Tab-separated table of C-alpha atoms in Angstrom:
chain	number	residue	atom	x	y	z
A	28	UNK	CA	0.000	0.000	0.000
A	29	UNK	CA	1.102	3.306	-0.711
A	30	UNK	CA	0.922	6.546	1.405
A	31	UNK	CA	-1.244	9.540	0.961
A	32	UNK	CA	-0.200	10.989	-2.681
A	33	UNK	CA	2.063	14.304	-2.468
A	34	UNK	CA	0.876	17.156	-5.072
A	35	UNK	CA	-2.972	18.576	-5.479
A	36	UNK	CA	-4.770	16.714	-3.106
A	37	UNK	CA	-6.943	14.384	-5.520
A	38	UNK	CA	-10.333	15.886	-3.429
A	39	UNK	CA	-9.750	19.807	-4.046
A	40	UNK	CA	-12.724	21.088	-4.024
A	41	UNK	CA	-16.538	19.751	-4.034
A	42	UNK	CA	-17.980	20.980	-7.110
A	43	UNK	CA	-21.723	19.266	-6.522
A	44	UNK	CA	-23.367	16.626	-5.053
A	45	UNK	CA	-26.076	14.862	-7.142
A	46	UNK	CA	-29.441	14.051	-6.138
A	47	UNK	CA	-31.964	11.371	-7.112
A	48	UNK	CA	-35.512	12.884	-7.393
A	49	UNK	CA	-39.065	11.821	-8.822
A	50	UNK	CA	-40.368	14.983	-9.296
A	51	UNK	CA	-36.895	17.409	-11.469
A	52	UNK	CA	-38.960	20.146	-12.353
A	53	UNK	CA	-40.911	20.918	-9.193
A	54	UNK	CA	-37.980	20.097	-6.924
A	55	UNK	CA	-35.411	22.259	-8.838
A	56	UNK	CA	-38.253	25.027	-9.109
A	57	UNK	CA	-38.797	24.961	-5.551
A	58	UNK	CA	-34.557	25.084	-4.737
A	59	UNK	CA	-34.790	28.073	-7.110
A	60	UNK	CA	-38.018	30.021	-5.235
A	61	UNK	CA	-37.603	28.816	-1.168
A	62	UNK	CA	-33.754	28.628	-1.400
A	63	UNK	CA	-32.221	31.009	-3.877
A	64	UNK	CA	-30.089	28.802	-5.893
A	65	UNK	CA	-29.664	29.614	-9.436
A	66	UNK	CA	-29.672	27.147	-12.999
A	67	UNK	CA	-26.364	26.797	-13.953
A	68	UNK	CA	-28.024	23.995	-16.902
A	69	UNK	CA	-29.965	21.107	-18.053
A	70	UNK	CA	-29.560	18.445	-20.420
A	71	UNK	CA	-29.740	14.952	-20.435
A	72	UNK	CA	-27.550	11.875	-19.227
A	73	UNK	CA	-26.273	9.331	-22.233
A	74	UNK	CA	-26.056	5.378	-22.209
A	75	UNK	CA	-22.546	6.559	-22.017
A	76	UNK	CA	-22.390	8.483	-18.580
A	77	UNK	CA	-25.007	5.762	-17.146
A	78	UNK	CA	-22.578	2.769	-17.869
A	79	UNK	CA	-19.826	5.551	-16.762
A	80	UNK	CA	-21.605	5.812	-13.495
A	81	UNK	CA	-22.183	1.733	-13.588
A	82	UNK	CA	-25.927	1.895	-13.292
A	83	UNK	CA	-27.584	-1.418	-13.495
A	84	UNK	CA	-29.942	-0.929	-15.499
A	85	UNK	CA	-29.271	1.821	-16.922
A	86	UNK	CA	-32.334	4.745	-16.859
A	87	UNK	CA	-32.492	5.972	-20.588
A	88	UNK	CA	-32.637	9.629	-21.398
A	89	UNK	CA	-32.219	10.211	-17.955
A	90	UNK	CA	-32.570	15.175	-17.373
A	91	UNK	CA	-30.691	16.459	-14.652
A	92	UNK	CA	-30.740	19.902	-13.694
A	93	UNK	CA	-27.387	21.720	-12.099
A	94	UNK	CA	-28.528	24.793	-9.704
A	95	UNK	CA	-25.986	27.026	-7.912
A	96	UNK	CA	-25.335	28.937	-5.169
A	97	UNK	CA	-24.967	32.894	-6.259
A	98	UNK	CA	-21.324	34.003	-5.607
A	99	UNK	CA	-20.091	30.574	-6.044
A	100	UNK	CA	-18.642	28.207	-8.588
A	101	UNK	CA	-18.598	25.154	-6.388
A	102	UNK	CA	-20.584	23.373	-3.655
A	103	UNK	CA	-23.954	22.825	-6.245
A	104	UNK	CA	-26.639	20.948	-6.195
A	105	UNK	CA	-27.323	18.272	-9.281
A	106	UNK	CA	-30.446	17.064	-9.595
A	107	UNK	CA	-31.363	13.978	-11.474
A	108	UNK	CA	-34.813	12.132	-12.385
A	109	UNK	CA	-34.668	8.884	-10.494
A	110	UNK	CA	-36.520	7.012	-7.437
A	111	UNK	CA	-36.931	8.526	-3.912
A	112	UNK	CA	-34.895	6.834	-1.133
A	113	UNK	CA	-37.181	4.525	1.240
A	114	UNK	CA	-37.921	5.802	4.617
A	115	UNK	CA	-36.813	3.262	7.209
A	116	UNK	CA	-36.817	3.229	10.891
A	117	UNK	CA	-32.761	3.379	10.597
A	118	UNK	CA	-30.596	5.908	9.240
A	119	UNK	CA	-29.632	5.710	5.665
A	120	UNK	CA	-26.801	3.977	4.875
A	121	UNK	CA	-24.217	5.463	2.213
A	122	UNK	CA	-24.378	9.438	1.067
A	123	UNK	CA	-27.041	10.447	3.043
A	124	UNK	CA	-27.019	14.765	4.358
A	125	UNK	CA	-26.650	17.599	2.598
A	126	UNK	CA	-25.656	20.414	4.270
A	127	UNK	CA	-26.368	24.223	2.867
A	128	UNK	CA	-24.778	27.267	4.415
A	129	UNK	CA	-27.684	30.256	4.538
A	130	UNK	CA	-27.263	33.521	6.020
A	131	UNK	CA	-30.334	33.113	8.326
A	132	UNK	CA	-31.274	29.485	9.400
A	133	UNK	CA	-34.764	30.378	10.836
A	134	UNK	CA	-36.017	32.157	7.606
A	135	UNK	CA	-34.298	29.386	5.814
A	136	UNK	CA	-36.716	27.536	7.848
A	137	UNK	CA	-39.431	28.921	7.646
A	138	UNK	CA	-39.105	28.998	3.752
A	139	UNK	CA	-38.725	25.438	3.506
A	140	UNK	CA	-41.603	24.991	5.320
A	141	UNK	CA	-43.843	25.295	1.986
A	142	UNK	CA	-41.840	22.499	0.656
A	143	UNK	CA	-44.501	19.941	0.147
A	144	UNK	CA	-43.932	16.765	1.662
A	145	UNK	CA	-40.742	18.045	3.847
A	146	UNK	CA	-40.861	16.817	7.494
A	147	UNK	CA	-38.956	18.572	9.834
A	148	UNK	CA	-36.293	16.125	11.814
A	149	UNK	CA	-35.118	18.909	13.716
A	150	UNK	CA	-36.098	22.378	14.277
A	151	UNK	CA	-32.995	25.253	14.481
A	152	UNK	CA	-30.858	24.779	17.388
A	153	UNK	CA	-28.011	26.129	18.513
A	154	UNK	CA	-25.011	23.948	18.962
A	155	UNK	CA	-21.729	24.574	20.154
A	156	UNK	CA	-18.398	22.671	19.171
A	157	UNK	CA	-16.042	24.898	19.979
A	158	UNK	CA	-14.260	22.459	22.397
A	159	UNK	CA	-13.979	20.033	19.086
A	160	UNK	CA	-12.376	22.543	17.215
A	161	UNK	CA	-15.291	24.255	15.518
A	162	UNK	CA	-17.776	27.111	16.374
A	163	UNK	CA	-20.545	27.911	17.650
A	164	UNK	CA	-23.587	27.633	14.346
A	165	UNK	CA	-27.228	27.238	14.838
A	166	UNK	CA	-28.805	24.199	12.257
A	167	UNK	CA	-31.710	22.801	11.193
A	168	UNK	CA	-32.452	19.206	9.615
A	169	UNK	CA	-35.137	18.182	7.286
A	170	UNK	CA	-36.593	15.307	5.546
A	171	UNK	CA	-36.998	15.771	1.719
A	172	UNK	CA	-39.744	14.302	-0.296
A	173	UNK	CA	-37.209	11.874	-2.111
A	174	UNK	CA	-35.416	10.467	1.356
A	175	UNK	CA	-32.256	12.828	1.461
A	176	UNK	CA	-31.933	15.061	4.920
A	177	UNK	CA	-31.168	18.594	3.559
A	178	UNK	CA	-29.242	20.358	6.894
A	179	UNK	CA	-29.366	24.565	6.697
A	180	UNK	CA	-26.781	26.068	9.284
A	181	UNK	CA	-25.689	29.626	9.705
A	182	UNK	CA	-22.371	30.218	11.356
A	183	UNK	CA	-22.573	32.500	14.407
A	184	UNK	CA	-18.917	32.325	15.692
A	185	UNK	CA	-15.992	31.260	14.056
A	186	UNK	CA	-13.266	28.315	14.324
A	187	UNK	CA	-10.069	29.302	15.640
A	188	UNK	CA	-8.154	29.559	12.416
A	189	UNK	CA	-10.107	29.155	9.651
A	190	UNK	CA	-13.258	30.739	8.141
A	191	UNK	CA	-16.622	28.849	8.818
A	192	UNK	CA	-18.299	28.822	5.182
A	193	UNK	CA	-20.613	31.643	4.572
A	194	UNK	CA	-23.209	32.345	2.361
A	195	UNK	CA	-23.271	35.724	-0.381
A	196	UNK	CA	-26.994	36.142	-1.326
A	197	UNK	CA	-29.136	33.815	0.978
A	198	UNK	CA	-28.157	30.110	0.584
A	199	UNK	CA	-24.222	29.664	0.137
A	200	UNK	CA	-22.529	26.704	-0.788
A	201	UNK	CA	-22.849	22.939	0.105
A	202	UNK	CA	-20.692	22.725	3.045
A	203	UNK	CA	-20.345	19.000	3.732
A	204	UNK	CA	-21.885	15.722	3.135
A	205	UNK	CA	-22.276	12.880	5.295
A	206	UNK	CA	-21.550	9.289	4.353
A	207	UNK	CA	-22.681	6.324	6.995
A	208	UNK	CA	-21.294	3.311	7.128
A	209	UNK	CA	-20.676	0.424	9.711
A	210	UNK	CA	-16.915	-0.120	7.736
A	211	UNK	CA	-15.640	3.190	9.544
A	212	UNK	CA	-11.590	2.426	9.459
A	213	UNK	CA	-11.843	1.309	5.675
A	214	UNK	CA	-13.776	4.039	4.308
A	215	UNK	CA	-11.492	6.201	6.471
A	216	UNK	CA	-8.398	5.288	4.868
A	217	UNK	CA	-9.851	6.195	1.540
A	218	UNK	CA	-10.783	9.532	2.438
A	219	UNK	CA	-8.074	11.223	4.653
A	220	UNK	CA	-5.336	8.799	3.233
A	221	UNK	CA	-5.777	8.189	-0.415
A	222	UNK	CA	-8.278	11.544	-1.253
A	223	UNK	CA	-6.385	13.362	1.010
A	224	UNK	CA	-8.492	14.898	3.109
A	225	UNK	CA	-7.721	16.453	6.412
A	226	UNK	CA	-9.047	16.596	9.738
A	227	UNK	CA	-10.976	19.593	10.583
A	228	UNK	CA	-12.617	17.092	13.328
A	229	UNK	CA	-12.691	13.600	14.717
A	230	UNK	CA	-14.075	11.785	17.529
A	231	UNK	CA	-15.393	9.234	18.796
A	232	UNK	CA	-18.732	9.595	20.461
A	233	UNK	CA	-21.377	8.437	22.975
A	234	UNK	CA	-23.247	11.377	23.559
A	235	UNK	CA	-23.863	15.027	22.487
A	236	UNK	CA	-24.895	16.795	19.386
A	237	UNK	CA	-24.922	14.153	16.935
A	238	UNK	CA	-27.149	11.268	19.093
A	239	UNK	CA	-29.599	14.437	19.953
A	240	UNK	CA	-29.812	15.107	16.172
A	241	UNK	CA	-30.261	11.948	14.874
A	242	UNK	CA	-32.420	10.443	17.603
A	243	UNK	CA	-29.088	7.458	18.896
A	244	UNK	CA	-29.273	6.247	22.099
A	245	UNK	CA	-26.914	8.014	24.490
A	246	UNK	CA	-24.436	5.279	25.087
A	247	UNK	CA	-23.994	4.268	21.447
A	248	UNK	CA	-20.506	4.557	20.160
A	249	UNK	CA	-20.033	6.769	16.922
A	250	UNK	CA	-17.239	7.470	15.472
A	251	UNK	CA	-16.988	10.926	13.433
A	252	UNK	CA	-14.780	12.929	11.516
A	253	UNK	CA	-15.285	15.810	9.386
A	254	UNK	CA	-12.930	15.763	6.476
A	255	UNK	CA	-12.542	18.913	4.311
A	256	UNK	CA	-11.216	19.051	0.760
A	257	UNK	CA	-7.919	20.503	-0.040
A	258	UNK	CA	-8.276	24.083	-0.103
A	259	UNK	CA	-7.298	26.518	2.690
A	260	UNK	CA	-8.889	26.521	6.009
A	261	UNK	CA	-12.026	25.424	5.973
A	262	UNK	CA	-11.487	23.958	2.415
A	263	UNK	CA	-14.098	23.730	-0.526
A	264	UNK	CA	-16.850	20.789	0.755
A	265	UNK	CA	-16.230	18.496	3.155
A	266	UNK	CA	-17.612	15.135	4.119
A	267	UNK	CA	-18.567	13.961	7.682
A	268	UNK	CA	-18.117	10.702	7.386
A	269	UNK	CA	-19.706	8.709	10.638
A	270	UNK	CA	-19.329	5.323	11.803
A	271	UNK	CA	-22.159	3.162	13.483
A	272	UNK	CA	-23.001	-0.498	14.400
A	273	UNK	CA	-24.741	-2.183	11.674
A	274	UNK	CA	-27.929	-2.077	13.340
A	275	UNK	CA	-28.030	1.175	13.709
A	276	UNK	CA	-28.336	2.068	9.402
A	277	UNK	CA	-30.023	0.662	6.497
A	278	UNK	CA	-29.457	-2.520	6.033
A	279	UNK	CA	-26.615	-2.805	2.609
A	280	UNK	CA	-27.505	-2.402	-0.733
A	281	UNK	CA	-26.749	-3.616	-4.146
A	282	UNK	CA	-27.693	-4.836	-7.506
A	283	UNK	CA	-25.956	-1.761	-9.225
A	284	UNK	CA	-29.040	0.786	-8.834
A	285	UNK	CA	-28.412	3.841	-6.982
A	286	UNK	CA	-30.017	4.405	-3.465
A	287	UNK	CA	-32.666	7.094	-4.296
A	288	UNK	CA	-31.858	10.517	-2.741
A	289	UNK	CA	-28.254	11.597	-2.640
A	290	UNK	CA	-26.510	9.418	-5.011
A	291	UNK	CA	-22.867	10.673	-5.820
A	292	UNK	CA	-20.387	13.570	-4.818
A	293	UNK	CA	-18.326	15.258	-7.474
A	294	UNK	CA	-14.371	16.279	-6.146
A	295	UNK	CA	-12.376	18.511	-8.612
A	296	UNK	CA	-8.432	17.925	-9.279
A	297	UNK	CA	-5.735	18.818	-10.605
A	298	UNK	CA	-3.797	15.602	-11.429
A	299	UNK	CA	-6.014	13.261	-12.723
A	300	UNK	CA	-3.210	10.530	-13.482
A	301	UNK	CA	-2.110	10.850	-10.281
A	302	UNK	CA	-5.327	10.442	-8.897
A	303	UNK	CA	-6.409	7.474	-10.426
A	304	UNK	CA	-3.021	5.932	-9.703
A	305	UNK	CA	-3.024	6.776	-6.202
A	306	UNK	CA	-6.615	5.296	-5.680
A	307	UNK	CA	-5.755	1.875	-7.232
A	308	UNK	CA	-2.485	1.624	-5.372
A	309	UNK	CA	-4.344	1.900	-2.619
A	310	UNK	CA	-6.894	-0.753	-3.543
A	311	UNK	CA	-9.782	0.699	-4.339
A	312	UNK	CA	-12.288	0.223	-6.946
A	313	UNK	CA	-12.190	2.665	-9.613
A	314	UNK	CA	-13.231	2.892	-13.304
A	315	UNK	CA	-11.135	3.508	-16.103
A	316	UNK	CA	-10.618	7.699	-16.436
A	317	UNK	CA	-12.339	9.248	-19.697
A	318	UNK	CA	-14.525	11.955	-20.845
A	319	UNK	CA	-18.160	10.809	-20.681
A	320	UNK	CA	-19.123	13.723	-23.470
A	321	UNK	CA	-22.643	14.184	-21.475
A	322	UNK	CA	-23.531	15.597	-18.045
A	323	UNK	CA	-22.336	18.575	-16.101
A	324	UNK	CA	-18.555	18.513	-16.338
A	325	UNK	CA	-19.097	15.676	-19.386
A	326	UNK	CA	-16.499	17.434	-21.551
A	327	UNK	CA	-13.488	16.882	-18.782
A	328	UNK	CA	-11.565	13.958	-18.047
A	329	UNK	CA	-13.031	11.937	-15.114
A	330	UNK	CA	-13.394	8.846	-13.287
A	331	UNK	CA	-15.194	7.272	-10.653
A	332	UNK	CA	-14.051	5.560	-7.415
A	333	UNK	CA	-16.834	3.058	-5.724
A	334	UNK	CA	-16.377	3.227	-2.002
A	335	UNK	CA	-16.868	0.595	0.794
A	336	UNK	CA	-20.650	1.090	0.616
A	337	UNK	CA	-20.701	1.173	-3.206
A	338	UNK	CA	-21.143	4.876	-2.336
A	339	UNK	CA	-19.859	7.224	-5.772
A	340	UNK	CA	-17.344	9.811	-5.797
A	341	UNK	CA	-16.411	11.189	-9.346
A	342	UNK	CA	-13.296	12.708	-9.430
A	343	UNK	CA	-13.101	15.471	-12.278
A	344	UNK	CA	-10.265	17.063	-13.747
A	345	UNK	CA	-10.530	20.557	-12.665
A	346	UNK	CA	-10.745	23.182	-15.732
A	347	UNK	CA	-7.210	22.954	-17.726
A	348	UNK	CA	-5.157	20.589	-15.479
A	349	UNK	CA	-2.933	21.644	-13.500
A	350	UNK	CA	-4.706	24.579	-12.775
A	351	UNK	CA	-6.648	24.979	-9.488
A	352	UNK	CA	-6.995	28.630	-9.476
C-alpha cells in the first residue's frame, strides 16, 4: 500500500453533489423560489455516462438539472430524475445529508416549510463545538420528499483559524456531506489517506450533538470525523463521514441501482493521473478515467471511485489541469 499521494490533493474542491428525485422540475423550481439557488443547466444523461456511473440498469434519457449557489462556482446541487430513497426506521446507509450554508437558518426555515412533503427532523438549534475545534452555528435538519436530509446552518462564531463557510446572497454553498457506514476504518483510509483529506474534526462519540440530532441512544458509540477538501482553512466541501453499528443504518444495498436521494459527490483535481493511480495503489475500486461527453462537467476527463458502501465519488479534472486557481 502506498501513502497519501504528495501534489494537489486528488479531493480539491466539491464541485456538486447529485441528487436522485421523482419529481426534477418541481424540486429544482422549488430550490430556485424557497432557497435562492440559481440554474447553472440542463440536459440529459447518455447510455454513455449511465454505464460511466455503472448503473444497473441503466435509466435511458435520464434530465438532470445543475442549480448554484450565487457568488459561487462550487458546492452545487445536481439534480437527477430517479426514485426517492425509502424511509426506514434506521438511518440511511451510504451518502445520506446535505448540508447548505444560509445567512439566516430560521427564515431558511421557515421557507422550507412550503416544501410539500418536507418533514422537519429537527427544528434550528443552537449547537456549540467549539471544544472540538469548531464554532458555535445554529442548524436545522429536514426530511426531503425523495429520502435525502437537507441540513441549513448559519455560522454565528468562528473556528479558531479558519473561516466557517458563509453564504453571499441567501443560501451559500454545500458545506459538507455525510456518508454512513458500519466499515468506519476502511472508508477512512480512503478519504483522509488516499483523497487526502484532512481533519478539521474527529471523535469518537457516545453522547452530544450528533445522538440528539439523529435520535441514537446516548451510550452508542459513533465514530466521526469531518474531512474537508484541499483548499485553505475550511477547504471547498467536506464530508462527515460517521461510523455506526450495523444495526443502527439501512441494512446494505446492491444490484448496481443507486439508493434514491443523494446518489454521488463530485471532487475537482488537478492531477487526474495521479489520482487514479493513487486510488488503485491503494486498492480501491475505480473505473477507467475518460470523458463521458454528457452531463455537467461531461467534456473533462473523469473517473469514478466506488467506495466501501458502493457509495460514488467522481473525481473530475478541474478546468485545464494543473490549474486549481
Amino acid at each position: 500500500m502506498t501513502g497519501a499521494p504528495s501534489g494537489p490533493a486528488p479531493a480539491e474542491e466539491l464541485v456538486c453533489v447529485w441528487i436522485e428525485v421523482p419529481d426534477l422540475d418541481g424540486t429544482a423550481e422549488r430550490f430556485q423560489r424557497l432557497l435562492g439557488l440559481q440554474p447553472r443547466g440542463t440536459g440529459v444523461l447518455n447510455e454513455e455516462f449511465e454505464t460511466f456511473w455503472d448503473v444497473r440498469p441503466a435509466v435511458p434519457g435520464r434530465r438532470w438539472a445543475l442549480l448554484g449557489p450565487p457568488g459561487f462556482s462550487y458546492g452545487m446541487v445536481c439534480l437527477v430524475t430517479g426514485s426517492p430513497r425509502p424511509v426506514l426506521p434506521t438511518l440511511p446507509r451510504g451518502w445520506d445529508s446535505v448540508e447548505l450554508v444560509v445567512e439566516d437558518v430560521d427564515a431558511a426555515a421557515a421557507r422550507l416549510a412550503e416544501w410539500p412533503g418536507a418533514v422537519p427532523v429537527v427544528h434550528p438549534f443552537t449547537a456549540d463545538l467549539s471544544s472540538m475545534g469548531s464554532n458555535v452555528h445554529r442548524s436545522t435538519v429536514w426530511r426531503m420528499p425523495w429520502g435525502t436530509h437537507l441540513i441549513l446552518t448559519t455560522g454565528i462564531t468562528q473556528p479558531e483559524g479558519r473561516r466557517f463557510p458563509w453564504a453571499e446572497s441567501g443560501t451559500g454553498p454545500v458545506f459538507e456531506v455525510h456518508l454512513r457506514t458500519d466499515r468506519y476504518a476502511e472508508a477512512r483510509r480512503l478519504y483522509a489517506r488516499t483523497l487526502a483529506m484532512p481533519p478539521l474534526m474527529s471523535e469518537r462519540l457516545t453522547s452530544g450533538p450528533i445522538h440528539d440530532a439523529w435520535g441514537i441512544e446516548t451510550g452508542t458509540p459513533v465514530e466521526m470525523s469531518l474531512l474537508k477538501s484541499g483548499r485553505e482553512g475550511t477547504g471547498r466541501g467536506a464530508i462527515e463521514l460517521q461510523g455506526h453499528p450495523g444495526a443502527g443504518i439501512d441494512p446494505p444495498g446492491g444490484g448496481g441501482r443507486l439508493p434514491g436521494g443523494t446518489a454521488m459527490v463530485t471532487y475537482a483535481c488537478a492531477d487526474l493521473d495521479a489520482a487514479h493511480a493513487a486510488v488503485l495503489a491503494d486498492g480501491h475500486r475505480a473505473g477507467p478515467a475518460r470523458v463521458t461527453g454528457a452531463g455537467p462537467l461531461g467534456d473533462r476527463r473523469a473517473f469514478m471511485i466506488f467506495g466501501v458502501e458502493g457509495e460514488r465519488v467522481h473525481i473530475v479534472a478541474h478546468g485545464t489541469e494543473g490549474n486549481m486557481s
